[in-house]
GROMACS .gro file of C-alpha atoms in nm:
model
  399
    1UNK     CA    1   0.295  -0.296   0.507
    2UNK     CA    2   0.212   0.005   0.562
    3UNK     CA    3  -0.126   0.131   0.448
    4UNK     CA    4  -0.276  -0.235   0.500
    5UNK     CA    5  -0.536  -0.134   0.735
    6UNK     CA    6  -0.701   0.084   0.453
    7UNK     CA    7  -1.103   0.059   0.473
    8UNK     CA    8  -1.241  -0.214   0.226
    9UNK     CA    9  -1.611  -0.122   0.391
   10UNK     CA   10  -1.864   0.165   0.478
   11UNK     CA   11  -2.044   0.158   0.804
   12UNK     CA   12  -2.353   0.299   0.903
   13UNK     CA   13  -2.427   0.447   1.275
   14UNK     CA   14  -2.617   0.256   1.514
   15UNK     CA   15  -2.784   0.413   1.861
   16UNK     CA   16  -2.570   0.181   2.042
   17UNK     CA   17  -2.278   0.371   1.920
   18UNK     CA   18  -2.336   0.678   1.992
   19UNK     CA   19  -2.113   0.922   2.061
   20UNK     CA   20  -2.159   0.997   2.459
   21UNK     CA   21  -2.080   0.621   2.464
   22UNK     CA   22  -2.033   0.568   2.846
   23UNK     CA   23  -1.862   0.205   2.823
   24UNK     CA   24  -1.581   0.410   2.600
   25UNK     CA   25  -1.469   0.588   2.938
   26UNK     CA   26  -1.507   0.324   3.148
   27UNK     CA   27  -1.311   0.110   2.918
   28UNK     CA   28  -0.996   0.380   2.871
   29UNK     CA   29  -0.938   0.389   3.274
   30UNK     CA   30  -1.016   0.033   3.399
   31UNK     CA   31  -0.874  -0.153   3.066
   32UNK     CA   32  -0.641   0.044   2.846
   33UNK     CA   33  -0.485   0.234   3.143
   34UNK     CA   34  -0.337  -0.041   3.355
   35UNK     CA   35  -0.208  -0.203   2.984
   36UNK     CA   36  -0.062   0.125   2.879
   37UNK     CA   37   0.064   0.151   3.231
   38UNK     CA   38   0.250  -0.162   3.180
   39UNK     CA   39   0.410  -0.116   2.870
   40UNK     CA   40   0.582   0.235   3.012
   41UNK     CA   41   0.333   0.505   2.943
   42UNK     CA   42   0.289   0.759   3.230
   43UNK     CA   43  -0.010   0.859   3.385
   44UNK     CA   44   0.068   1.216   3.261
   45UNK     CA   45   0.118   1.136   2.905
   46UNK     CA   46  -0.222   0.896   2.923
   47UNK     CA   47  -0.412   1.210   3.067
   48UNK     CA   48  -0.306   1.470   2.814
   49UNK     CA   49  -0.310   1.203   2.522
   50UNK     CA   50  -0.700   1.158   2.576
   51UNK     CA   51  -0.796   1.500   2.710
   52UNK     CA   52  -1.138   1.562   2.525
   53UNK     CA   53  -1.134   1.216   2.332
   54UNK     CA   54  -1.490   1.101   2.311
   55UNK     CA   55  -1.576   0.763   2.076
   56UNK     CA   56  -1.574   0.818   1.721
   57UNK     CA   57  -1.936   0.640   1.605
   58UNK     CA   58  -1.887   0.703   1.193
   59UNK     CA   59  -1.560   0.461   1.235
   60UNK     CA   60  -1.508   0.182   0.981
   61UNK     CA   61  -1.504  -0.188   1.116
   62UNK     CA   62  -1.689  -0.121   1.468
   63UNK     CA   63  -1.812  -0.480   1.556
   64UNK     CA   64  -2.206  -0.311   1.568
   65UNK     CA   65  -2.208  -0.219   1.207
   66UNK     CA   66  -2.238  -0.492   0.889
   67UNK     CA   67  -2.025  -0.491   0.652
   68UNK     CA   68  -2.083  -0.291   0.296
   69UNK     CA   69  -1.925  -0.307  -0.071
   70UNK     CA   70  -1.515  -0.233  -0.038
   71UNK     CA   71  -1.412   0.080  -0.177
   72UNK     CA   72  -0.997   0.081  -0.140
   73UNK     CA   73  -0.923   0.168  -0.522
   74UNK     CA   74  -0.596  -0.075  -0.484
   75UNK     CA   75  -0.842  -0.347  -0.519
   76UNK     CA   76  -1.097  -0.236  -0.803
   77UNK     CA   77  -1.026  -0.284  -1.167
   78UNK     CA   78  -0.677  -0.176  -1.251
   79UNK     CA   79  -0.773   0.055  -1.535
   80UNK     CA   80  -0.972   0.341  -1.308
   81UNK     CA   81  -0.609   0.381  -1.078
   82UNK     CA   82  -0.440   0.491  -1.375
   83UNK     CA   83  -0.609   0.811  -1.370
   84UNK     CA   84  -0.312   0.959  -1.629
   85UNK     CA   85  -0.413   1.362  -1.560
   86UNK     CA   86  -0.360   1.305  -1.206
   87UNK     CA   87  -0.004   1.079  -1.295
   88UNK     CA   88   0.072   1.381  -1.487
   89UNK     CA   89   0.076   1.611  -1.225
   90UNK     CA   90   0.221   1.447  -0.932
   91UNK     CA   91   0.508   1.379  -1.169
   92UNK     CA   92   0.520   1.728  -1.252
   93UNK     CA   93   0.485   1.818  -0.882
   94UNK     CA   94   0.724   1.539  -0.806
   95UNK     CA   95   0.990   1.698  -1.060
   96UNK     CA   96   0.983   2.036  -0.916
   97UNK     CA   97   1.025   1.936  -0.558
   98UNK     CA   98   1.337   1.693  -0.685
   99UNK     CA   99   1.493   2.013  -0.769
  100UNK     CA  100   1.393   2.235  -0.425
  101UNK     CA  101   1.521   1.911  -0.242
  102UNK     CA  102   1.775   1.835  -0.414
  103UNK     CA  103   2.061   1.788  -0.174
  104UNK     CA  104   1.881   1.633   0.087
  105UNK     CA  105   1.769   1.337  -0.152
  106UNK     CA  106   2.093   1.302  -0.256
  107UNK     CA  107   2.215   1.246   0.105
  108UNK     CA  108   1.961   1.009   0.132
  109UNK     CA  109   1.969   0.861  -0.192
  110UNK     CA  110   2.360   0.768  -0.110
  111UNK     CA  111   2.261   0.617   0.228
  112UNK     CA  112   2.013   0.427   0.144
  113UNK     CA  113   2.031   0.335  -0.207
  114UNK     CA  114   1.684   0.392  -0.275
  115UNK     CA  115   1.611   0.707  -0.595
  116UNK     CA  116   1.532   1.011  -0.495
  117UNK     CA  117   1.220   0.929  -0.791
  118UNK     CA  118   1.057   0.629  -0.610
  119UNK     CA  119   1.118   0.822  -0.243
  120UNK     CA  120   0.881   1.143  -0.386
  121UNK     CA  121   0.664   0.913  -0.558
  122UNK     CA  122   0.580   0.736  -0.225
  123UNK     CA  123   0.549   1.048  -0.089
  124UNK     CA  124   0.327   1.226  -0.382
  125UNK     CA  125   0.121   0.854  -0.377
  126UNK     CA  126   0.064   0.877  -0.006
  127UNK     CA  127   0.002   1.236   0.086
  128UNK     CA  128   0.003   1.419  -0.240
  129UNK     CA  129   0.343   1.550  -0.121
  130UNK     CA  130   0.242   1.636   0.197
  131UNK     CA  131  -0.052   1.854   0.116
  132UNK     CA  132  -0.327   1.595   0.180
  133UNK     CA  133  -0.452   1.723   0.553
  134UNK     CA  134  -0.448   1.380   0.760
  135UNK     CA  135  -0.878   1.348   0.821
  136UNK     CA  136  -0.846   1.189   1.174
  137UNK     CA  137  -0.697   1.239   1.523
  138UNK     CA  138  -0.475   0.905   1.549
  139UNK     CA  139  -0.519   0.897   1.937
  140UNK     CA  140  -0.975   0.924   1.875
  141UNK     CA  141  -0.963   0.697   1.616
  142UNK     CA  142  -0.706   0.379   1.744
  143UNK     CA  143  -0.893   0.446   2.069
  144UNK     CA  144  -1.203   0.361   1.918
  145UNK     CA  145  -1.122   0.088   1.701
  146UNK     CA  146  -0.921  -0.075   2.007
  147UNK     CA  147  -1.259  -0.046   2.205
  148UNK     CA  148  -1.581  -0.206   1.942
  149UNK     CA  149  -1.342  -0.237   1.661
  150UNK     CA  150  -1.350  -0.624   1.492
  151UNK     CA  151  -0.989  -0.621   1.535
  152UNK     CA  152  -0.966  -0.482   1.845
  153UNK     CA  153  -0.661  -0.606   1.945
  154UNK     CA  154  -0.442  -0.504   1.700
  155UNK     CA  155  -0.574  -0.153   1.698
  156UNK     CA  156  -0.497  -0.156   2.076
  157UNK     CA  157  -0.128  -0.205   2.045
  158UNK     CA  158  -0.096   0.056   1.792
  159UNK     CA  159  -0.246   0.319   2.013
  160UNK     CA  160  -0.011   0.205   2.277
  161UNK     CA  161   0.258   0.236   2.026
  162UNK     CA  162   0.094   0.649   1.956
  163UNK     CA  163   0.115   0.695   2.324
  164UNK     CA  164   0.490   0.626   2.334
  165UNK     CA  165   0.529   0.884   2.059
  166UNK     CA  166   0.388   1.127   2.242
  167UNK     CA  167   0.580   1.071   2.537
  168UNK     CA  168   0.931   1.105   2.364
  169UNK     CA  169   0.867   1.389   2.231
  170UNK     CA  170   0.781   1.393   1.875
  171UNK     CA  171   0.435   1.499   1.817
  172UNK     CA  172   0.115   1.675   2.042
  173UNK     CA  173  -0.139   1.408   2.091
  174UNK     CA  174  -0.352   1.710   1.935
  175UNK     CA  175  -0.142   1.723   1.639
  176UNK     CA  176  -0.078   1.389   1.546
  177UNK     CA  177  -0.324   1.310   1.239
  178UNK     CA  178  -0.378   1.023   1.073
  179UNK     CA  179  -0.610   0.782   0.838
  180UNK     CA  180  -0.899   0.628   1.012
  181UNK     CA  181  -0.660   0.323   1.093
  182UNK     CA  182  -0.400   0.520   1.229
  183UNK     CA  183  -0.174   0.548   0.897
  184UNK     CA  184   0.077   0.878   1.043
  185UNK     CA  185   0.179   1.191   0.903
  186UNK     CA  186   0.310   1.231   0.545
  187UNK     CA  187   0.436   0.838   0.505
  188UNK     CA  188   0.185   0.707   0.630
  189UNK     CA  189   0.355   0.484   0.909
  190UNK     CA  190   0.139   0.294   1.158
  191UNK     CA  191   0.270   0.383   1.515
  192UNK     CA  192   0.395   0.056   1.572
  193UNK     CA  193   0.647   0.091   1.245
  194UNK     CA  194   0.752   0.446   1.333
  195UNK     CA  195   1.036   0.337   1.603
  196UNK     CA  196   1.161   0.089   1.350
  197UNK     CA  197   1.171   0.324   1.023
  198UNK     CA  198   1.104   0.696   1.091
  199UNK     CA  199   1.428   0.882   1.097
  200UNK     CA  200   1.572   1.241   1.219
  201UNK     CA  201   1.664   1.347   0.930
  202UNK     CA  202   1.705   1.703   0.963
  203UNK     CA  203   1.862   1.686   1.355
  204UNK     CA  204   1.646   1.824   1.503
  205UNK     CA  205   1.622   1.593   1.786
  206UNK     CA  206   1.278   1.483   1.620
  207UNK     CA  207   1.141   1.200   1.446
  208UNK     CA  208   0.850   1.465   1.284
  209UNK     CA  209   0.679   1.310   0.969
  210UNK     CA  210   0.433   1.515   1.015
  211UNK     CA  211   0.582   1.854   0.936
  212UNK     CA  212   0.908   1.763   0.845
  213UNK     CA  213   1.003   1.702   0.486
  214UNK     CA  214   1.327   1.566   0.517
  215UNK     CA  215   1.268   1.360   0.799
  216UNK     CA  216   0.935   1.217   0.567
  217UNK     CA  217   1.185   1.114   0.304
  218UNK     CA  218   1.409   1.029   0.507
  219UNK     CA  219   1.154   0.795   0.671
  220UNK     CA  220   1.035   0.662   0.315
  221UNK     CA  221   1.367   0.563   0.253
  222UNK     CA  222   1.491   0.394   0.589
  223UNK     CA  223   1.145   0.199   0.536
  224UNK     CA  224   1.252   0.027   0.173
  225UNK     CA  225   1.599   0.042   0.216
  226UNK     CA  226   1.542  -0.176   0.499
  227UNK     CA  227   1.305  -0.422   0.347
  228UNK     CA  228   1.605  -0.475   0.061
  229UNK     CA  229   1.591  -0.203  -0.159
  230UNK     CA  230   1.824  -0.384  -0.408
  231UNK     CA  231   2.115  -0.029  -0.469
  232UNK     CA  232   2.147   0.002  -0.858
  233UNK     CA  233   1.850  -0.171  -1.014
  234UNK     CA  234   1.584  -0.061  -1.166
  235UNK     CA  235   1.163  -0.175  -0.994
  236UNK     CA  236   1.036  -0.321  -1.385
  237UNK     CA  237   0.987  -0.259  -1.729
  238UNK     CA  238   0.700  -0.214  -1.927
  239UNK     CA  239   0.745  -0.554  -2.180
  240UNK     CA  240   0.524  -0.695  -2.472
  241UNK     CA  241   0.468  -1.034  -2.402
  242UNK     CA  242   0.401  -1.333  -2.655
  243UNK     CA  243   0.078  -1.553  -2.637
  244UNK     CA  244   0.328  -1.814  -2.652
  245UNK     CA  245   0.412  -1.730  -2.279
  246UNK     CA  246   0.127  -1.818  -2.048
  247UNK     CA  247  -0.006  -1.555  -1.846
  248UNK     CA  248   0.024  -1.836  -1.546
  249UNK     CA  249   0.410  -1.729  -1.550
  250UNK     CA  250   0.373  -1.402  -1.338
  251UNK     CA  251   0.505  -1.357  -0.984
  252UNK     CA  252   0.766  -1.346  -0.778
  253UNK     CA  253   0.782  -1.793  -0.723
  254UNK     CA  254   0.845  -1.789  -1.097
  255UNK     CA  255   1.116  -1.556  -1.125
  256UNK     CA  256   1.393  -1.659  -1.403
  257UNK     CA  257   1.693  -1.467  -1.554
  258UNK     CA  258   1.589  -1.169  -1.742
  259UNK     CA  259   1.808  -1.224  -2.057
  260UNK     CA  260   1.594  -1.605  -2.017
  261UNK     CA  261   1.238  -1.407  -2.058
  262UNK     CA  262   1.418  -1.176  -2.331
  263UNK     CA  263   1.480  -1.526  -2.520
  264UNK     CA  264   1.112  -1.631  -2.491
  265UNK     CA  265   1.033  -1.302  -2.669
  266UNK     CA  266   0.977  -1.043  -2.457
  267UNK     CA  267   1.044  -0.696  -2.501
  268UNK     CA  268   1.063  -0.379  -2.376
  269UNK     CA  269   0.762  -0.163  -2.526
  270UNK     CA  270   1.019   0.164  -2.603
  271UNK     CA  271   1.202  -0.080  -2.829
  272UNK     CA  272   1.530  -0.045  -2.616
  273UNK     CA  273   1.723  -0.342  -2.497
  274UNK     CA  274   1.715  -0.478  -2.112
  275UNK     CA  275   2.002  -0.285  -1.933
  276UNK     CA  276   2.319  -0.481  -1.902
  277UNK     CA  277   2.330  -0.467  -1.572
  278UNK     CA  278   1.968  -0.658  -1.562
  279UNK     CA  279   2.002  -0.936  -1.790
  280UNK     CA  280   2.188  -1.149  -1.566
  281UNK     CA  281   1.963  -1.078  -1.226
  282UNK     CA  282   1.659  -1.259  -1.175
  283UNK     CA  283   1.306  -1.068  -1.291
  284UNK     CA  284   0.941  -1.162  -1.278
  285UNK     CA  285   0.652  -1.179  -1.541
  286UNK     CA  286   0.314  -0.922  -1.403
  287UNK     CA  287   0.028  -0.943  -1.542
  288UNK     CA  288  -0.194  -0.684  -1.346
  289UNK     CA  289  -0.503  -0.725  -1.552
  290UNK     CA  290  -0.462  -1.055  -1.739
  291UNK     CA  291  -0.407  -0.998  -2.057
  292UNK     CA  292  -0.681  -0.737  -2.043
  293UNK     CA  293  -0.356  -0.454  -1.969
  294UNK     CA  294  -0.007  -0.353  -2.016
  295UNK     CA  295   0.213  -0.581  -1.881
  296UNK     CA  296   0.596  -0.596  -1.729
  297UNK     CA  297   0.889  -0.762  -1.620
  298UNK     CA  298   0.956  -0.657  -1.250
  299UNK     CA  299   1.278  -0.690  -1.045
  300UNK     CA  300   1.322  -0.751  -0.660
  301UNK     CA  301   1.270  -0.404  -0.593
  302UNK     CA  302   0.875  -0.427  -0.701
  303UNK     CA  303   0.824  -0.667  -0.436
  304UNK     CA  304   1.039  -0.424  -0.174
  305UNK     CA  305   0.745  -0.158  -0.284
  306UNK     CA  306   0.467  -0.406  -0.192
  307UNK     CA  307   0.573  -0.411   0.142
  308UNK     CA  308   0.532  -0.042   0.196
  309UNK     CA  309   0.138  -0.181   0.031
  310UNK     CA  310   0.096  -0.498  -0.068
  311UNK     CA  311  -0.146  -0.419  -0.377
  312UNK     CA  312   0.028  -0.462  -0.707
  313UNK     CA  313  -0.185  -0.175  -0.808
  314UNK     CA  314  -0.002   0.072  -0.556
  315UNK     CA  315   0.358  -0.056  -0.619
  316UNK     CA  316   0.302  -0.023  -0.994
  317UNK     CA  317   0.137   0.306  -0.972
  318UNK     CA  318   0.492   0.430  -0.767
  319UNK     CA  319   0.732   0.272  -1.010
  320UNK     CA  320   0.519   0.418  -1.324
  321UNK     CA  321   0.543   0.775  -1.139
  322UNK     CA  322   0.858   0.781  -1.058
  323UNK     CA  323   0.945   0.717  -1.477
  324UNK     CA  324   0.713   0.943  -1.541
  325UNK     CA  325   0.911   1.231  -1.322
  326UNK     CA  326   1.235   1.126  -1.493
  327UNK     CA  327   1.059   1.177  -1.884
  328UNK     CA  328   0.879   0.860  -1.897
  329UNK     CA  329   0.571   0.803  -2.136
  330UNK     CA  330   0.214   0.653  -1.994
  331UNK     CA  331   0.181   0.341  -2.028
  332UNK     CA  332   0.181   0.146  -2.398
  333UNK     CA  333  -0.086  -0.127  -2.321
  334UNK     CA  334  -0.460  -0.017  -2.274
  335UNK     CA  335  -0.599  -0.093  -2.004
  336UNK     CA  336  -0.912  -0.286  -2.096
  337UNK     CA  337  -1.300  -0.150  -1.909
  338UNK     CA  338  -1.343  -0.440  -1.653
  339UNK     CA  339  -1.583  -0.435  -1.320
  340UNK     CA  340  -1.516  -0.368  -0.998
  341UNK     CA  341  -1.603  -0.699  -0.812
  342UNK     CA  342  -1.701  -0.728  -0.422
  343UNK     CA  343  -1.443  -0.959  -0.180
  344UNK     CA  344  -1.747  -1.164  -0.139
  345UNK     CA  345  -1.784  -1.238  -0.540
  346UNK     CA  346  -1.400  -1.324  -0.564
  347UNK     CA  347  -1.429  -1.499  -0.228
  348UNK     CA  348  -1.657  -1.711  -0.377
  349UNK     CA  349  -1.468  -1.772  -0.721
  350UNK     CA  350  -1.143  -1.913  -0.519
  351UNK     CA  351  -1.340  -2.132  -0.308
  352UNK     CA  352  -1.454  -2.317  -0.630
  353UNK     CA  353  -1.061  -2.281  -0.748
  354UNK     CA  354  -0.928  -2.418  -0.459
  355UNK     CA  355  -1.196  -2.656  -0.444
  356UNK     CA  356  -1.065  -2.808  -0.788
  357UNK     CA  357  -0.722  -2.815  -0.673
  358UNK     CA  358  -0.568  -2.460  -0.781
  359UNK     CA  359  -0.355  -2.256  -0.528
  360UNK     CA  360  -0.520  -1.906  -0.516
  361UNK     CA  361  -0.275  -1.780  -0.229
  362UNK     CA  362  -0.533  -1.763   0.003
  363UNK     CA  363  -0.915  -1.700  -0.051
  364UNK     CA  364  -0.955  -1.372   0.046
  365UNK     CA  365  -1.174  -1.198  -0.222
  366UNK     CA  366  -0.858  -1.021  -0.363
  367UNK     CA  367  -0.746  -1.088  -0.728
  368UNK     CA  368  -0.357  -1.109  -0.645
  369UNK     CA  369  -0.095  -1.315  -0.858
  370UNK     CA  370  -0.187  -1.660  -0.773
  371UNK     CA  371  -0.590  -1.602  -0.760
  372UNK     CA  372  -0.478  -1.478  -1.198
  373UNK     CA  373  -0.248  -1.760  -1.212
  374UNK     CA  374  -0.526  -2.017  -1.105
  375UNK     CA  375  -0.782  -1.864  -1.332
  376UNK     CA  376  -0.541  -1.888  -1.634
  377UNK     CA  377  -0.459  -2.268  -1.536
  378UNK     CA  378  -0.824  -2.308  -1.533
  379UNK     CA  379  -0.890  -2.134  -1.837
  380UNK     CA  380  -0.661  -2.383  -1.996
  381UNK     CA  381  -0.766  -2.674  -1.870
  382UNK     CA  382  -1.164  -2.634  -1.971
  383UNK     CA  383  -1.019  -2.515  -2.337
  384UNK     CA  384  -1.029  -2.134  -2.282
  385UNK     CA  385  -0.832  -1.867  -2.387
  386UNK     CA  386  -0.668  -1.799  -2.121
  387UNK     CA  387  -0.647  -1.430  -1.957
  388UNK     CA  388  -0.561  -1.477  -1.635
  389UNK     CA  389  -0.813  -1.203  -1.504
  390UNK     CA  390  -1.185  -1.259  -1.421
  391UNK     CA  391  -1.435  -1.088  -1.624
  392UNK     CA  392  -1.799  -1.114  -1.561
  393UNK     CA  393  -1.833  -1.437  -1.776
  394UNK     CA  394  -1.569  -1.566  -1.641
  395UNK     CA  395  -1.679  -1.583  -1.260
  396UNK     CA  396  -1.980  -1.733  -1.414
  397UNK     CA  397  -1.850  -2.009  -1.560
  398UNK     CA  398  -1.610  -2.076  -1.241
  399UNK     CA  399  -1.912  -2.081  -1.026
   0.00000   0.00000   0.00000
């Protein structure tokens, strides 16, 4: 999962973490040293690596500073990351670099089995195609998150992970940017998934996803091909779906034959049939929005997506730009104006759900498919139409 770690909260500075902070230093030699030490890093690699690093104060999730709304757009209201001008031209950007690259993703595209469309739309989604300047140095910020972040630990072992990195060979220390969690390069790999998916594509001797565009696709698809890409199939279909299927259906525990969900009804908005090749594999009812949006029948390969993210939101977003690249309209259903919520309101919404009994996957303030599923089953059971999606009214009334 690869862009996980993305900030759900702001955080403002405190004096006690300024800058000059003199425990940071203290804490680099006498803790991380000896661990980093330990795990193969030499002394000269640790010395260049944090050459000028000072402690980065304006860092999200430092233990000193309390928590604020979320911002990560995976996890608003669906209908503000559809932002359709932008689709449009990362598909047209997307188009035009499937042409100037059009060998190489064919090499990889034979390899792997993942299209050449979903590999640039990861890339366009992640880095706007490898023109989005990386904000952070990796090595300042996973240092300081390691040191007062709340999940210090974890942030610790992927700044060992950067160091090793560095010492093969395939980046600067200075040059390796990242996201404030330590995302790298154009993929957006944490350092402790680059040794298991980043590839040399090019031969250079180099694992650069930084600078190097085959190697980046290369790297996109090593990552899905290796989480199951399934070779052939297609990641969903935008479908129509009858009230007489309850939006309760969706996700991937309720998965059924496609040509069995074509025989409740459902159809594909363009009017087209399923593909042959599809009927007979397994798919899965989304509802992203309730019935407040457009809605599909996904394969395996949506759920290969969410690992690379595990919003719906994000995996959507790549399979709808990568159709989009290849000729594909925007999306038939409307996405309906709903409110952003804070984790704490949903937080508090599944408590009462699971409270009463319903399985919301977790209560962790994000709407995924079994938080919707419980609110339909609610919604049926107190005699409401049921959506599947919280509006305003509807947290209410759970509360």
């Amino acid at each position: 999962m690869i862009r996980l770690l993305l900030t759900f909260t702001l955080i403002a500075c405190t004096p006690a973490t300024a800058a000059s902070n003199p425990g940071f230093q203290s804490w680099l030699e006498k803790s991380l040293w000896p661990e980093a030490k330990r795990s193969g890093i030499a002394r000269a690699t640790f010395d260049m690596a944090f050459k000028g690093i000072t402690f980065d104060p304006k860092m999200p999730e430092l233990k000193s500073a309390a928590p604020k709304r979320q911002t990560q757009s995976e996890f608003r209201a669906p209908e503000g990351y559809f932002n359709q001008r932008s689709i449009d031209r990362l598909a047209k950007q997307g188009a035009a670099l499937e042409k100037r690259w059009r060998d190489t993703l064919a090499r990889i595209e034979k390899r792997t089995g993942v299209p050449r469309r979903i590999i640039l739309a990861i890339w366009g989604r992640e880095s706007v195609y490898g023109t989005f300047k990386m904000p952070k140095n990796a090595i300042r910020s996973l240092a300081t998150s390691a040191y007062a972040g709340r999940r210090s630990e974890l942030f610790k072992g992927e700044l060992i992970a950067a160091l090793r990195i560095i010492q093969e060979g395939h980046i600067s220390a200075k040059a390796m940017g990242s996201s404030w969690a330590g995302a790298l390069g154009q993929p957006q790999f944490l350092p402790s998934k680059f040794f298991d998916y980043a590839v040399d594509e090019d031969g250079d001797g180099k694992r650069d996803i930084w600078n190097s565009v085959p190697d980046t696709l290369g790297s996109i698809a090593n990552y899905l091909a290796k989480f199951g890409w399934q070779r052939g199939r297609d990641w969903g279909f935008e479908v129509t779906i009858p009230a007489s299927v309850s939006c309760s259906l969706g996700g991937p525990d309720q998965g059924r034959k496609i040509a069995g969900w074509a025989g409740m009804g459902i159809e594909r908005v363009s009017g087209r049939p399923f593909p042959k090749i599809e009927l007979a594999n397994t798919g899965y009812l989304l509802f992203p929005a309730g019935r407040y949006g457009p809605t599909f029948v996904t394969t395996p390969n949506f759920y290969v997506l969410k690992q690379y993210n595990e919003s719906d939101l994000y995996a959507l977003f790549v399979g709808h730009l990568a159709d989009r690249m290849a000729g594909g309209k925007a999306f038939r259903g409307r996405w309906q104006d709903l409110p952003s919520y804070t984790r704490a309101e949903v937080k508090r919404m599944q408590d009462v759900l699971v409270a009463q009994g319903y399985d919301v996957g977790g209560a962790d303030g994000l709407i995924g498919y079994k938080s919707r599923n419980a609110i339909g089953k609610w919604q049926n059971k107190v005699g409401r139409a049921a959506t599947c999606f919280p509006s305003r009214e509807t947290i209410k009334a759970i509360r």
